CSV table of C-alpha atoms in Angstrom, one decimal:
chain,number,residue,atom,x,y,z
A,1,MET,CA,-2.5,-13.5,17.8
A,2,ARG,CA,-1.8,-16.7,19.7
A,3,THR,CA,0.1,-16.5,23.0
A,4,HIS,CA,2.6,-19.0,24.2
A,5,ALA,CA,3.6,-17.4,27.6
A,6,ARG,CA,1.6,-17.4,30.8
A,7,ARG,CA,0.4,-14.1,32.2
A,8,LYS,CA,0.5,-13.2,35.9
A,9,ALA,CA,-2.9,-13.5,37.6
A,10,GLY,CA,-4.9,-10.3,37.1
A,11,SER,CA,-2.7,-9.1,34.2
A,12,SER,CA,-4.4,-8.2,31.0
A,13,ARG,CA,-1.5,-7.0,28.9
A,14,TRP,CA,1.3,-8.8,27.2
A,15,THR,CA,4.8,-7.4,26.8
A,16,MET,CA,7.0,-8.0,23.8
A,17,ALA,CA,9.1,-10.3,25.9
A,18,GLU,CA,6.1,-12.5,26.6
A,19,LEU,CA,5.2,-13.0,22.9
A,20,GLY,CA,6.1,-16.3,21.4
A,21,GLU,CA,8.0,-16.8,18.1
A,22,ALA,CA,4.7,-17.3,16.2
A,23,ASP,CA,3.4,-14.0,17.6
A,24,GLU,CA,6.5,-12.1,16.7
A,25,ALA,CA,6.4,-13.5,13.2
A,26,GLU,CA,2.8,-12.4,12.8
A,27,LEU,CA,3.5,-9.0,14.2
A,28,GLN,CA,6.4,-8.6,11.8
A,29,ARG,CA,4.2,-9.7,8.9
A,30,LEU,CA,1.5,-7.1,9.8
A,31,VAL,CA,4.1,-4.4,10.1
A,32,ALA,CA,5.5,-5.3,6.6
A,33,ALA,CA,2.0,-5.3,5.1
A,34,GLU,CA,1.4,-1.8,6.5
A,35,GLN,CA,4.7,-0.6,5.1
A,36,GLN,CA,3.8,-2.0,1.7
A,37,LYS,CA,0.4,-0.2,1.9
A,38,ALA,CA,2.2,3.1,2.7
A,39,GLN,CA,4.6,2.5,-0.1
A,40,PHE,CA,1.8,1.9,-2.5
A,41,THR,CA,0.0,5.0,-1.4
A,42,ALA,CA,3.1,7.1,-1.9
A,43,GLN,CA,3.5,5.6,-5.4
A,44,VAL,CA,-0.1,6.5,-6.3
A,45,HIS,CA,0.4,10.1,-5.2
A,46,HIS,CA,3.6,10.4,-7.1
A,47,PHE,CA,2.0,8.9,-10.3
A,48,MET,CA,-1.0,11.3,-10.0
A,49,GLU,CA,1.4,14.3,-9.7
A,50,LEU,CA,3.2,13.1,-12.8
A,51,CYS,CA,0.0,12.9,-14.8
A,52,TRP,CA,-1.1,16.4,-13.6
A,53,ASP,CA,2.2,17.9,-14.5
A,54,LYS,CA,2.3,16.2,-17.9
A,55,CYS,CA,-1.3,16.8,-19.0
A,56,VAL,CA,-2.5,20.1,-17.4
A,57,GLU,CA,-0.7,23.1,-18.8
A,58,LYS,CA,-2.9,25.7,-17.2
A,59,PRO,CA,-5.9,24.9,-14.9
A,60,GLY,CA,-9.2,26.5,-15.8
A,61,ASN,CA,-12.9,26.0,-15.6
A,62,ARG,CA,-12.9,23.4,-18.4
A,63,LEU,CA,-10.4,20.9,-19.9
A,64,ASP,CA,-9.7,21.0,-23.6
A,65,SER,CA,-9.9,17.8,-25.6
A,66,ARG,CA,-6.1,17.3,-25.6
A,67,THR,CA,-5.9,17.6,-21.9
A,68,GLU,CA,-8.9,15.2,-21.4
A,69,ASN,CA,-7.3,12.7,-23.8
A,70,CYS,CA,-4.0,13.0,-22.0
A,71,LEU,CA,-5.6,12.5,-18.5
A,72,SER,CA,-7.6,9.6,-19.8
A,73,SER,CA,-4.5,7.9,-21.1
A,74,CYS,CA,-2.7,8.6,-17.9
A,75,VAL,CA,-5.6,7.1,-15.9
A,76,ASP,CA,-5.5,4.0,-18.1
A,77,ARG,CA,-1.7,3.6,-17.4
A,78,PHE,CA,-2.4,4.3,-13.7
A,79,ILE,CA,-5.0,1.4,-13.6
A,80,ASP,CA,-2.6,-0.9,-15.4
A,81,THR,CA,0.2,0.0,-13.1
A,82,THR,CA,-2.0,-0.4,-10.0
A,83,LEU,CA,-3.1,-3.9,-11.2
A,84,ALA,CA,0.6,-4.9,-11.8
A,85,ILE,CA,1.7,-3.6,-8.3
A,86,THR,CA,-1.3,-5.3,-6.6
A,87,SER,CA,-0.5,-8.5,-8.3
A,88,ARG,CA,3.1,-8.3,-7.2
A,89,PHE,CA,2.2,-7.6,-3.6
A,90,ALA,CA,-0.2,-10.6,-3.7
A,91,GLN,CA,2.7,-12.8,-4.9
A,92,ILE,CA,5.0,-11.4,-2.1
A,93,VAL,CA,2.3,-12.0,0.6
A,94,GLN,CA,1.6,-15.5,-0.8
A,95,LYS,CA,5.2,-16.4,-0.7
A,96,GLY,CA,5.5,-15.1,2.8
A,97,GLY,CA,2.5,-17.2,4.0
A,98,GLN,CA,4.1,-20.5,2.8
């Protein structure tokens, strides 16, 4: 981060009050990006739970072909969804960087 304020001699830390507008904007952008990552992770976990609940009737040592096919389709949808979400996040970040 760039700094726009002067530090006191011997001081190695910056306070929020000493940050310039550009630094504050950068910090806000980083916080927003971390929030988006957390949201994405939560969506991934939710989607995985849905697939499990939909496809696995009773867990066992082996999966039958119906369960395998269901999970495979679910994974395919998961990948498609992940790509769509990632693309959308990239668009948001790109717009924010302009």
